[in-house]
Amino acid sequence: MARGETRSAWLFLAPSLLLFAVFVLLPVLAALGISFSKWDLFTDPHWAGLDNYRQLLFEDKLFHKVLRNTFVYVIGTVPVQMIIAFFVALLLNRGVWGQNALRVIYFLPVVSSTVAVALIWSWIFNSNFGVLNALLSAVGVEDLPGWLNSSKYALPALIIVAIWQGLGYSMVLFLAGLQGIPREAYEAAEIDGAVGWKKHRFITLPLLSPTTFFVAIVSLIGSFQVFDLAFVMTQGGPANATNTIVYYVYQNAFQFYRMGYASAAAMILFAIILAFTLVQYRLQNRWVHYD
């Protein structure tokens, strides 16, 4: 019986495993192989060994800047988005008036086209006729930022858009986690004298930690792979102030036709994401409670 069940399981899994192998595993292995070569798409690839990695890690100052931009983006996006989403989920979990409409409003940016979102926010951040600078001017701000035209403000502008667009997804996950916490746990805490924030500290946060862990992993991976916002809103500028690793991979692969170099950068990004994910899995025993 056990062998029959195993065969049935493999039979049902086969289509998904085949698609995974063809569209995920094989491209990843191909990119890994290409990363050790010099290839411009028009001529035969030539073996380069570790030259691409050496140049990226030790010689390419632009890649170092791209790495810094990406880490600043991740640090600026993930924690802020998670904190805001948590408090919004707490508010909606209390049964406020119009909560169903609010859930839809918060989640709409998630299902909206990122290109459309980027275009709308580009108009909002426009230094000449943008709504944001008009509001700042109305409240008396004289030194108006150039936003997307400024090396200082362009990356923070992208971070603001990313937080706004991804907020609803994290909020829905937190809300689902909150609704899974039994009411009896809060009642027992109240009997023990826990009121106000203490209930959230000793009941909500520990019981919500598996959801928090999942949101952190997903948000971190997504933030490291940011591309579309930078592509539509700034094209990596000004002066590469918003150039990210994925956008740098795109530039080298499809603008400069340096496929080996682009693949090496992609492999470095893969290693960074894998390292951060493994560290989080390693540390989860210290703060994630599954009971």
PDB file of C-alpha atoms in Angstrom:
ATOM      1  CA  MET A   1       0.000   0.000   0.000  1.00  0.00           C
ATOM      2  CA  ALA A   2       2.804   2.395   0.888  1.00  0.00           C
ATOM      3  CA  ARG A   3       4.555   1.814  -2.447  1.00  0.00           C
ATOM      4  CA  GLY A   4       1.294   2.395  -4.289  1.00  0.00           C
ATOM      5  CA  GLU A   5       0.742   5.667  -2.452  1.00  0.00           C
ATOM      6  CA  THR A   6       4.314   6.729  -3.231  1.00  0.00           C
ATOM      7  CA  ARG A   7       3.824   6.018  -6.939  1.00  0.00           C
ATOM      8  CA  SER A   8       0.550   7.950  -6.922  1.00  0.00           C
ATOM      9  CA  ALA A   9       2.221  10.881  -5.203  1.00  0.00           C
ATOM     10  CA  TRP A  10       5.044  10.983  -7.767  1.00  0.00           C
ATOM     11  CA  LEU A  11       2.480  10.695 -10.561  1.00  0.00           C
ATOM     12  CA  PHE A  12       0.571  13.726  -9.322  1.00  0.00           C
ATOM     13  CA  LEU A  13       3.780  15.659  -8.669  1.00  0.00           C
ATOM     14  CA  ALA A  14       5.315  14.838 -12.046  1.00  0.00           C
ATOM     15  CA  PRO A  15       3.715  17.687 -14.076  1.00  0.00           C
ATOM     16  CA  SER A  16       4.773  20.317 -11.524  1.00  0.00           C
ATOM     17  CA  LEU A  17       8.254  18.821 -11.180  1.00  0.00           C
ATOM     18  CA  LEU A  18       8.636  18.760 -14.965  1.00  0.00           C
ATOM     19  CA  LEU A  19       7.630  22.410 -15.275  1.00  0.00           C
ATOM     20  CA  PHE A  20       9.963  23.310 -12.414  1.00  0.00           C
ATOM     21  CA  ALA A  21      12.856  21.496 -14.052  1.00  0.00           C
ATOM     22  CA  VAL A  22      12.289  23.037 -17.487  1.00  0.00           C
ATOM     23  CA  PHE A  23      11.494  26.618 -16.479  1.00  0.00           C
ATOM     24  CA  VAL A  24      13.438  27.033 -13.211  1.00  0.00           C
ATOM     25  CA  LEU A  25      16.132  24.443 -12.601  1.00  0.00           C
ATOM     26  CA  LEU A  26      17.562  24.245 -16.125  1.00  0.00           C
ATOM     27  CA  PRO A  27      17.701  28.057 -16.609  1.00  0.00           C
ATOM     28  CA  VAL A  28      19.458  28.429 -13.258  1.00  0.00           C
ATOM     29  CA  LEU A  29      22.025  25.772 -14.161  1.00  0.00           C
ATOM     30  CA  ALA A  30      22.470  27.362 -17.600  1.00  0.00           C
ATOM     31  CA  ALA A  31      23.027  30.784 -16.018  1.00  0.00           C
ATOM     32  CA  LEU A  32      25.569  29.257 -13.660  1.00  0.00           C
ATOM     33  CA  GLY A  33      27.467  27.782 -16.572  1.00  0.00           C
ATOM     34  CA  ILE A  34      27.287  31.017 -18.596  1.00  0.00           C
ATOM     35  CA  SER A  35      28.633  32.980 -15.624  1.00  0.00           C
ATOM     36  CA  PHE A  36      32.025  31.336 -16.185  1.00  0.00           C
ATOM     37  CA  SER A  37      32.220  32.472 -19.800  1.00  0.00           C
ATOM     38  CA  LYS A  38      32.513  35.526 -22.047  1.00  0.00           C
ATOM     39  CA  TRP A  39      29.498  35.614 -24.364  1.00  0.00           C
ATOM     40  CA  ASP A  40      27.920  38.445 -26.359  1.00  0.00           C
ATOM     41  CA  LEU A  41      25.008  36.411 -27.835  1.00  0.00           C
ATOM     42  CA  PHE A  42      26.418  36.764 -31.368  1.00  0.00           C
ATOM     43  CA  THR A  43      29.603  34.737 -31.129  1.00  0.00           C
ATOM     44  CA  ASP A  44      30.445  31.467 -29.454  1.00  0.00           C
ATOM     45  CA  PRO A  45      30.982  31.685 -25.680  1.00  0.00           C
ATOM     46  CA  HIS A  46      34.556  31.489 -24.420  1.00  0.00           C
ATOM     47  CA  TRP A  47      35.619  30.038 -21.081  1.00  0.00           C
ATOM     48  CA  ALA A  48      36.596  32.775 -18.619  1.00  0.00           C
ATOM     49  CA  GLY A  49      36.818  30.893 -15.346  1.00  0.00           C
ATOM     50  CA  LEU A  50      36.342  33.160 -12.355  1.00  0.00           C
ATOM     51  CA  ASP A  51      37.198  36.374 -14.231  1.00  0.00           C
ATOM     52  CA  ASN A  52      33.617  37.670 -14.186  1.00  0.00           C
ATOM     53  CA  TYR A  53      33.298  37.130 -10.433  1.00  0.00           C
ATOM     54  CA  ARG A  54      36.714  38.628  -9.744  1.00  0.00           C
ATOM     55  CA  GLN A  55      35.916  41.727 -11.762  1.00  0.00           C
ATOM     56  CA  LEU A  56      32.509  42.164 -10.153  1.00  0.00           C
ATOM     57  CA  LEU A  57      33.656  41.702  -6.574  1.00  0.00           C
ATOM     58  CA  PHE A  58      37.034  43.432  -6.640  1.00  0.00           C
ATOM     59  CA  GLU A  59      37.202  45.806  -9.596  1.00  0.00           C
ATOM     60  CA  ASP A  60      33.742  46.974 -10.643  1.00  0.00           C
ATOM     61  CA  LYS A  61      33.013  50.098  -8.565  1.00  0.00           C
ATOM     62  CA  LEU A  62      29.608  50.476 -10.198  1.00  0.00           C
ATOM     63  CA  PHE A  63      28.625  47.013  -9.011  1.00  0.00           C
ATOM     64  CA  HIS A  64      29.666  47.979  -5.491  1.00  0.00           C
ATOM     65  CA  LYS A  65      27.392  51.025  -5.731  1.00  0.00           C
ATOM     66  CA  VAL A  66      24.591  48.840  -7.059  1.00  0.00           C
ATOM     67  CA  LEU A  67      25.045  46.504  -4.084  1.00  0.00           C
ATOM     68  CA  ARG A  68      24.838  49.444  -1.662  1.00  0.00           C
ATOM     69  CA  ASN A  69      21.709  50.753  -3.393  1.00  0.00           C
ATOM     70  CA  THR A  70      20.054  47.355  -3.170  1.00  0.00           C
ATOM     71  CA  PHE A  71      20.877  46.913   0.527  1.00  0.00           C
ATOM     72  CA  VAL A  72      19.638  50.435   1.314  1.00  0.00           C
ATOM     73  CA  TYR A  73      16.434  49.666  -0.572  1.00  0.00           C
ATOM     74  CA  VAL A  74      15.904  46.391   1.315  1.00  0.00           C
ATOM     75  CA  ILE A  75      16.665  47.940   4.719  1.00  0.00           C
ATOM     76  CA  GLY A  76      14.433  50.910   3.991  1.00  0.00           C
ATOM     77  CA  THR A  77      11.533  48.869   2.652  1.00  0.00           C
ATOM     78  CA  VAL A  78      11.153  45.592   4.559  1.00  0.00           C
ATOM     79  CA  PRO A  79      11.140  46.685   8.243  1.00  0.00           C
ATOM     80  CA  VAL A  80       9.012  49.799   7.662  1.00  0.00           C
ATOM     81  CA  GLN A  81       6.502  47.941   5.523  1.00  0.00           C
ATOM     82  CA  MET A  82       6.182  45.129   8.062  1.00  0.00           C
ATOM     83  CA  ILE A  83       5.683  47.500  11.003  1.00  0.00           C
ATOM     84  CA  ILE A  84       3.028  49.556   9.220  1.00  0.00           C
ATOM     85  CA  ALA A  85       1.283  46.423   7.935  1.00  0.00           C
ATOM     86  CA  PHE A  86       1.209  44.953  11.447  1.00  0.00           C
ATOM     87  CA  PHE A  87      -0.470  48.001  12.984  1.00  0.00           C
ATOM     88  CA  VAL A  88      -2.937  48.310  10.099  1.00  0.00           C
ATOM     89  CA  ALA A  89      -3.817  44.633  10.547  1.00  0.00           C
ATOM     90  CA  LEU A  90      -4.335  45.229  14.281  1.00  0.00           C
ATOM     91  CA  LEU A  91      -6.689  48.083  13.482  1.00  0.00           C
ATOM     92  CA  LEU A  92      -8.710  46.112  10.941  1.00  0.00           C
ATOM     93  CA  ASN A  93      -8.862  43.099  13.257  1.00  0.00           C
ATOM     94  CA  ARG A  94     -10.740  45.139  15.840  1.00  0.00           C
ATOM     95  CA  GLY A  95     -13.817  45.362  13.638  1.00  0.00           C
ATOM     96  CA  VAL A  96     -13.695  49.046  12.733  1.00  0.00           C
ATOM     97  CA  TRP A  97     -16.462  50.546  10.638  1.00  0.00           C
ATOM     98  CA  GLY A  98     -16.034  49.833   6.924  1.00  0.00           C
ATOM     99  CA  GLN A  99     -13.277  47.301   7.491  1.00  0.00           C
ATOM    100  CA  ASN A 100     -14.161  45.294   4.363  1.00  0.00           C
ATOM    101  CA  ALA A 101     -13.848  48.397   2.204  1.00  0.00           C
ATOM    102  CA  LEU A 102     -10.572  49.281   3.937  1.00  0.00           C
ATOM    103  CA  ARG A 103      -9.173  45.820   3.246  1.00  0.00           C
ATOM    104  CA  VAL A 104      -9.968  46.241  -0.445  1.00  0.00           C
ATOM    105  CA  ILE A 105      -8.417  49.714  -0.517  1.00  0.00           C
ATOM    106  CA  TYR A 106      -5.213  48.539   1.137  1.00  0.00           C
ATOM    107  CA  PHE A 107      -4.938  45.500  -1.140  1.00  0.00           C
ATOM    108  CA  LEU A 108      -5.688  47.274  -4.441  1.00  0.00           C
ATOM    109  CA  PRO A 109      -2.067  48.423  -5.003  1.00  0.00           C
ATOM    110  CA  VAL A 110      -0.888  44.807  -4.694  1.00  0.00           C
ATOM    111  CA  VAL A 111      -3.000  43.623  -7.636  1.00  0.00           C
ATOM    112  CA  SER A 112      -2.417  46.786  -9.670  1.00  0.00           C
ATOM    113  CA  SER A 113       0.048  46.782 -12.538  1.00  0.00           C
ATOM    114  CA  THR A 114       3.471  47.804 -11.266  1.00  0.00           C
ATOM    115  CA  VAL A 115       4.078  49.743 -14.487  1.00  0.00           C
ATOM    116  CA  ALA A 116       0.868  51.732 -13.963  1.00  0.00           C
ATOM    117  CA  VAL A 117       1.750  52.308 -10.310  1.00  0.00           C
ATOM    118  CA  ALA A 118       5.244  53.482 -11.267  1.00  0.00           C
ATOM    119  CA  LEU A 119       3.887  55.887 -13.889  1.00  0.00           C
ATOM    120  CA  ILE A 120       1.350  57.409 -11.497  1.00  0.00           C
ATOM    121  CA  TRP A 121       3.963  57.875  -8.780  1.00  0.00           C
ATOM    122  CA  SER A 122       6.349  59.375 -11.344  1.00  0.00           C
ATOM    123  CA  TRP A 123       3.754  62.090 -11.928  1.00  0.00           C
ATOM    124  CA  ILE A 124       3.261  62.525  -8.183  1.00  0.00           C
ATOM    125  CA  PHE A 125       7.025  62.942  -7.676  1.00  0.00           C
ATOM    126  CA  ASN A 126       7.473  65.211 -10.687  1.00  0.00           C
ATOM    127  CA  SER A 127       9.498  68.221  -9.563  1.00  0.00           C
ATOM    128  CA  ASN A 128       7.637  70.658 -11.836  1.00  0.00           C
ATOM    129  CA  PHE A 129       3.948  69.748 -11.636  1.00  0.00           C
ATOM    130  CA  GLY A 130       3.858  66.871  -9.146  1.00  0.00           C
ATOM    131  CA  VAL A 131       1.176  66.698  -6.473  1.00  0.00           C
ATOM    132  CA  LEU A 132       3.679  66.022  -3.689  1.00  0.00           C
ATOM    133  CA  ASN A 133       5.742  69.156  -4.271  1.00  0.00           C
ATOM    134  CA  ALA A 134       2.542  71.157  -4.664  1.00  0.00           C
ATOM    135  CA  LEU A 135       1.427  69.986  -1.216  1.00  0.00           C
ATOM    136  CA  LEU A 136       4.835  70.746   0.284  1.00  0.00           C
ATOM    137  CA  SER A 137       4.765  74.195  -1.256  1.00  0.00           C
ATOM    138  CA  ALA A 138       1.264  74.779   0.130  1.00  0.00           C
ATOM    139  CA  VAL A 139       2.466  74.109   3.693  1.00  0.00           C
ATOM    140  CA  GLY A 140       5.383  76.507   3.340  1.00  0.00           C
ATOM    141  CA  VAL A 141       8.291  74.305   2.249  1.00  0.00           C
ATOM    142  CA  GLU A 142      10.531  76.444   0.040  1.00  0.00           C
ATOM    143  CA  ASP A 143      13.433  74.120  -0.798  1.00  0.00           C
ATOM    144  CA  LEU A 144      11.437  71.524  -2.736  1.00  0.00           C
ATOM    145  CA  PRO A 145      13.207  68.215  -3.464  1.00  0.00           C
ATOM    146  CA  GLY A 146      13.843  67.148  -7.025  1.00  0.00           C
ATOM    147  CA  TRP A 147      12.785  63.610  -6.101  1.00  0.00           C
ATOM    148  CA  LEU A 148      13.402  61.428  -9.163  1.00  0.00           C
ATOM    149  CA  ASN A 149      15.867  63.956 -10.612  1.00  0.00           C
ATOM    150  CA  SER A 150      17.965  64.008  -7.446  1.00  0.00           C
ATOM    151  CA  SER A 151      20.632  61.496  -6.492  1.00  0.00           C
ATOM    152  CA  LYS A 152      19.738  62.169  -2.866  1.00  0.00           C
ATOM    153  CA  TYR A 153      15.978  61.646  -3.050  1.00  0.00           C
ATOM    154  CA  ALA A 154      15.447  59.215  -5.950  1.00  0.00           C
ATOM    155  CA  LEU A 155      16.086  56.034  -3.956  1.00  0.00           C
ATOM    156  CA  PRO A 156      13.939  57.138  -0.985  1.00  0.00           C
ATOM    157  CA  ALA A 157      11.174  57.887  -3.489  1.00  0.00           C
ATOM    158  CA  LEU A 158      11.352  54.320  -4.803  1.00  0.00           C
ATOM    159  CA  ILE A 159      11.296  53.015  -1.237  1.00  0.00           C
ATOM    160  CA  ILE A 160       8.121  55.011  -0.526  1.00  0.00           C
ATOM    161  CA  VAL A 161       6.413  53.543  -3.591  1.00  0.00           C
ATOM    162  CA  ALA A 162       7.524  50.001  -2.715  1.00  0.00           C
ATOM    163  CA  ILE A 163       6.186  50.321   0.833  1.00  0.00           C
ATOM    164  CA  TRP A 164       2.881  51.684  -0.440  1.00  0.00           C
ATOM    165  CA  GLN A 165       2.437  48.964  -3.055  1.00  0.00           C
ATOM    166  CA  GLY A 166       3.440  45.994  -0.907  1.00  0.00           C
ATOM    167  CA  LEU A 167       1.711  47.114   2.283  1.00  0.00           C
ATOM    168  CA  GLY A 168      -1.572  45.390   1.476  1.00  0.00           C
ATOM    169  CA  TYR A 169       0.000  41.974   0.920  1.00  0.00           C
ATOM    170  CA  SER A 170       1.803  41.996   4.272  1.00  0.00           C
ATOM    171  CA  MET A 171      -1.294  43.390   5.957  1.00  0.00           C
ATOM    172  CA  VAL A 172      -3.507  40.557   4.691  1.00  0.00           C
ATOM    173  CA  LEU A 173      -1.009  37.962   5.942  1.00  0.00           C
ATOM    174  CA  PHE A 174      -0.800  39.596   9.358  1.00  0.00           C
ATOM    175  CA  LEU A 175      -4.587  39.882   9.495  1.00  0.00           C
ATOM    176  CA  ALA A 176      -4.965  36.173   8.742  1.00  0.00           C
ATOM    177  CA  GLY A 177      -2.458  35.404  11.484  1.00  0.00           C
ATOM    178  CA  LEU A 178      -4.262  37.627  13.978  1.00  0.00           C
ATOM    179  CA  GLN A 179      -7.599  35.980  13.246  1.00  0.00           C
ATOM    180  CA  GLY A 180      -6.005  32.609  13.953  1.00  0.00           C
ATOM    181  CA  ILE A 181      -5.094  33.583  17.519  1.00  0.00           C
ATOM    182  CA  PRO A 182      -7.717  32.147  19.890  1.00  0.00           C
ATOM    183  CA  ARG A 183      -9.723  34.619  21.929  1.00  0.00           C
ATOM    184  CA  GLU A 184      -9.155  32.449  25.005  1.00  0.00           C
ATOM    185  CA  ALA A 185      -5.474  33.402  25.031  1.00  0.00           C
ATOM    186  CA  TYR A 186      -6.361  37.077  25.442  1.00  0.00           C
ATOM    187  CA  GLU A 187      -8.959  36.297  28.103  1.00  0.00           C
ATOM    188  CA  ALA A 188      -6.403  34.320  30.090  1.00  0.00           C
ATOM    189  CA  ALA A 189      -3.937  37.187  29.784  1.00  0.00           C
ATOM    190  CA  GLU A 190      -6.540  39.657  31.048  1.00  0.00           C
ATOM    191  CA  ILE A 191      -7.195  37.453  34.058  1.00  0.00           C
ATOM    192  CA  ASP A 192      -3.442  37.539  34.786  1.00  0.00           C
ATOM    193  CA  GLY A 193      -3.529  41.332  34.655  1.00  0.00           C
ATOM    194  CA  ALA A 194      -2.243  41.992  31.139  1.00  0.00           C
ATOM    195  CA  VAL A 195      -3.853  45.055  29.598  1.00  0.00           C
ATOM    196  CA  GLY A 196      -3.201  47.272  26.608  1.00  0.00           C
ATOM    197  CA  TRP A 197       0.135  46.740  24.879  1.00  0.00           C
ATOM    198  CA  LYS A 198       1.115  43.964  27.307  1.00  0.00           C
ATOM    199  CA  LYS A 199      -1.442  41.670  25.664  1.00  0.00           C
ATOM    200  CA  HIS A 200       0.185  42.257  22.289  1.00  0.00           C
ATOM    201  CA  ARG A 201       3.666  41.842  23.724  1.00  0.00           C
ATOM    202  CA  PHE A 202       3.030  38.537  25.491  1.00  0.00           C
ATOM    203  CA  ILE A 203       0.206  37.076  23.361  1.00  0.00           C
ATOM    204  CA  THR A 204      -0.024  38.634  19.900  1.00  0.00           C
ATOM    205  CA  LEU A 205       3.653  38.891  18.978  1.00  0.00           C
ATOM    206  CA  PRO A 206       4.666  35.350  20.100  1.00  0.00           C
ATOM    207  CA  LEU A 207       1.635  33.658  18.522  1.00  0.00           C
ATOM    208  CA  LEU A 208       2.011  35.756  15.373  1.00  0.00           C
ATOM    209  CA  SER A 209       5.729  34.979  15.029  1.00  0.00           C
ATOM    210  CA  PRO A 210       5.284  32.246  12.341  1.00  0.00           C
ATOM    211  CA  THR A 211       3.392  34.745  10.186  1.00  0.00           C
ATOM    212  CA  THR A 212       6.006  37.407  10.891  1.00  0.00           C
ATOM    213  CA  PHE A 213       8.736  34.970   9.874  1.00  0.00           C
ATOM    214  CA  PHE A 214       6.984  34.170   6.594  1.00  0.00           C
ATOM    215  CA  VAL A 215       6.338  37.851   5.797  1.00  0.00           C
ATOM    216  CA  ALA A 216       9.984  38.678   6.532  1.00  0.00           C
ATOM    217  CA  ILE A 217      11.278  35.935   4.203  1.00  0.00           C
ATOM    218  CA  VAL A 218       8.927  36.810   1.338  1.00  0.00           C
ATOM    219  CA  SER A 219       9.470  40.567   1.683  1.00  0.00           C
ATOM    220  CA  LEU A 220      13.233  40.183   1.836  1.00  0.00           C
ATOM    221  CA  ILE A 221      13.400  38.023  -1.291  1.00  0.00           C
ATOM    222  CA  GLY A 222      11.062  40.344  -3.195  1.00  0.00           C
ATOM    223  CA  SER A 223      12.956  43.478  -2.204  1.00  0.00           C
ATOM    224  CA  PHE A 224      16.315  42.084  -3.291  1.00  0.00           C
ATOM    225  CA  GLN A 225      14.797  41.429  -6.732  1.00  0.00           C
ATOM    226  CA  VAL A 226      13.395  44.917  -7.327  1.00  0.00           C
ATOM    227  CA  PHE A 227      13.512  45.846 -10.993  1.00  0.00           C
ATOM    228  CA  ASP A 228      10.294  47.238 -12.421  1.00  0.00           C
ATOM    229  CA  LEU A 229      10.073  50.353 -10.243  1.00  0.00           C
ATOM    230  CA  ALA A 230      13.652  51.345 -11.050  1.00  0.00           C
ATOM    231  CA  PHE A 231      13.159  50.529 -14.733  1.00  0.00           C
ATOM    232  CA  VAL A 232       9.995  52.600 -15.198  1.00  0.00           C
ATOM    233  CA  MET A 233      10.552  55.482 -12.788  1.00  0.00           C
ATOM    234  CA  THR A 234      14.266  56.252 -13.034  1.00  0.00           C
ATOM    235  CA  GLN A 235      16.003  53.828 -15.435  1.00  0.00           C
ATOM    236  CA  GLY A 236      18.548  53.365 -12.651  1.00  0.00           C
ATOM    237  CA  GLY A 237      19.394  57.063 -12.480  1.00  0.00           C
ATOM    238  CA  PRO A 238      20.203  59.742 -11.819  1.00  0.00           C
ATOM    239  CA  ALA A 239      23.913  58.869 -11.802  1.00  0.00           C
ATOM    240  CA  ASN A 240      23.034  55.222 -10.953  1.00  0.00           C
ATOM    241  CA  ALA A 241      21.502  56.338  -7.654  1.00  0.00           C
ATOM    242  CA  THR A 242      18.640  53.851  -8.087  1.00  0.00           C
ATOM    243  CA  ASN A 243      20.479  51.155  -9.993  1.00  0.00           C
ATOM    244  CA  THR A 244      19.815  47.790  -8.345  1.00  0.00           C
ATOM    245  CA  ILE A 245      21.358  44.362  -8.856  1.00  0.00           C
ATOM    246  CA  VAL A 246      18.557  43.041 -11.070  1.00  0.00           C
ATOM    247  CA  TYR A 247      18.542  46.215 -13.151  1.00  0.00           C
ATOM    248  CA  TYR A 248      22.331  45.938 -13.458  1.00  0.00           C
ATOM    249  CA  VAL A 249      21.901  42.352 -14.658  1.00  0.00           C
ATOM    250  CA  TYR A 250      19.388  43.576 -17.252  1.00  0.00           C
ATOM    251  CA  GLN A 251      21.743  46.312 -18.449  1.00  0.00           C
ATOM    252  CA  ASN A 252      24.698  43.987 -18.898  1.00  0.00           C
ATOM    253  CA  ALA A 253      22.662  41.240 -20.540  1.00  0.00           C
ATOM    254  CA  PHE A 254      20.381  43.141 -22.911  1.00  0.00           C
ATOM    255  CA  GLN A 255      22.042  46.532 -23.372  1.00  0.00           C
ATOM    256  CA  PHE A 256      25.756  45.687 -23.305  1.00  0.00           C
ATOM    257  CA  TYR A 257      25.369  42.025 -24.388  1.00  0.00           C
ATOM    258  CA  ARG A 258      27.683  40.759 -21.651  1.00  0.00           C
ATOM    259  CA  MET A 259      25.771  37.604 -20.843  1.00  0.00           C
ATOM    260  CA  GLY A 260      28.537  35.988 -18.823  1.00  0.00           C
ATOM    261  CA  TYR A 261      29.015  39.104 -16.711  1.00  0.00           C
ATOM    262  CA  ALA A 262      25.267  39.470 -16.179  1.00  0.00           C
ATOM    263  CA  SER A 263      24.939  35.800 -15.204  1.00  0.00           C
ATOM    264  CA  ALA A 264      27.744  36.178 -12.671  1.00  0.00           C
ATOM    265  CA  ALA A 265      25.958  39.167 -11.115  1.00  0.00           C
ATOM    266  CA  ALA A 266      22.754  37.119 -11.000  1.00  0.00           C
ATOM    267  CA  MET A 267      24.581  34.271  -9.246  1.00  0.00           C
ATOM    268  CA  ILE A 268      25.956  36.706  -6.671  1.00  0.00           C
ATOM    269  CA  LEU A 269      22.412  37.944  -6.035  1.00  0.00           C
ATOM    270  CA  PHE A 270      21.275  34.342  -5.670  1.00  0.00           C
ATOM    271  CA  ALA A 271      24.037  33.709  -3.124  1.00  0.00           C
ATOM    272  CA  ILE A 272      23.086  36.853  -1.151  1.00  0.00           C
ATOM    273  CA  ILE A 273      19.400  35.915  -1.008  1.00  0.00           C
ATOM    274  CA  LEU A 274      20.251  32.328  -0.082  1.00  0.00           C
ATOM    275  CA  ALA A 275      22.581  33.492   2.693  1.00  0.00           C
ATOM    276  CA  PHE A 276      20.009  35.853   4.211  1.00  0.00           C
ATOM    277  CA  THR A 277      17.288  33.201   3.989  1.00  0.00           C
ATOM    278  CA  LEU A 278      19.459  30.558   5.651  1.00  0.00           C
ATOM    279  CA  VAL A 279      20.421  32.979   8.420  1.00  0.00           C
ATOM    280  CA  GLN A 280      16.759  33.708   9.106  1.00  0.00           C
ATOM    281  CA  TYR A 281      15.937  30.003   9.174  1.00  0.00           C
ATOM    282  CA  ARG A 282      18.884  29.469  11.508  1.00  0.00           C
ATOM    283  CA  LEU A 283      17.703  32.187  13.888  1.00  0.00           C
ATOM    284  CA  GLN A 284      14.013  31.308  13.848  1.00  0.00           C
ATOM    285  CA  ASN A 285      14.346  28.937  16.816  1.00  0.00           C
ATOM    286  CA  ARG A 286      15.169  31.949  18.983  1.00  0.00           C
ATOM    287  CA  TRP A 287      11.978  33.910  18.316  1.00  0.00           C
ATOM    288  CA  VAL A 288       9.472  31.900  16.246  1.00  0.00           C
ATOM    289  CA  HIS A 289       6.924  29.936  18.308  1.00  0.00           C
ATOM    290  CA  TYR A 290       4.848  27.284  16.558  1.00  0.00           C
ATOM    291  CA  ASP A 291       2.879  26.152  19.607  1.00  0.00           C
TER     292      ASP A 291
END
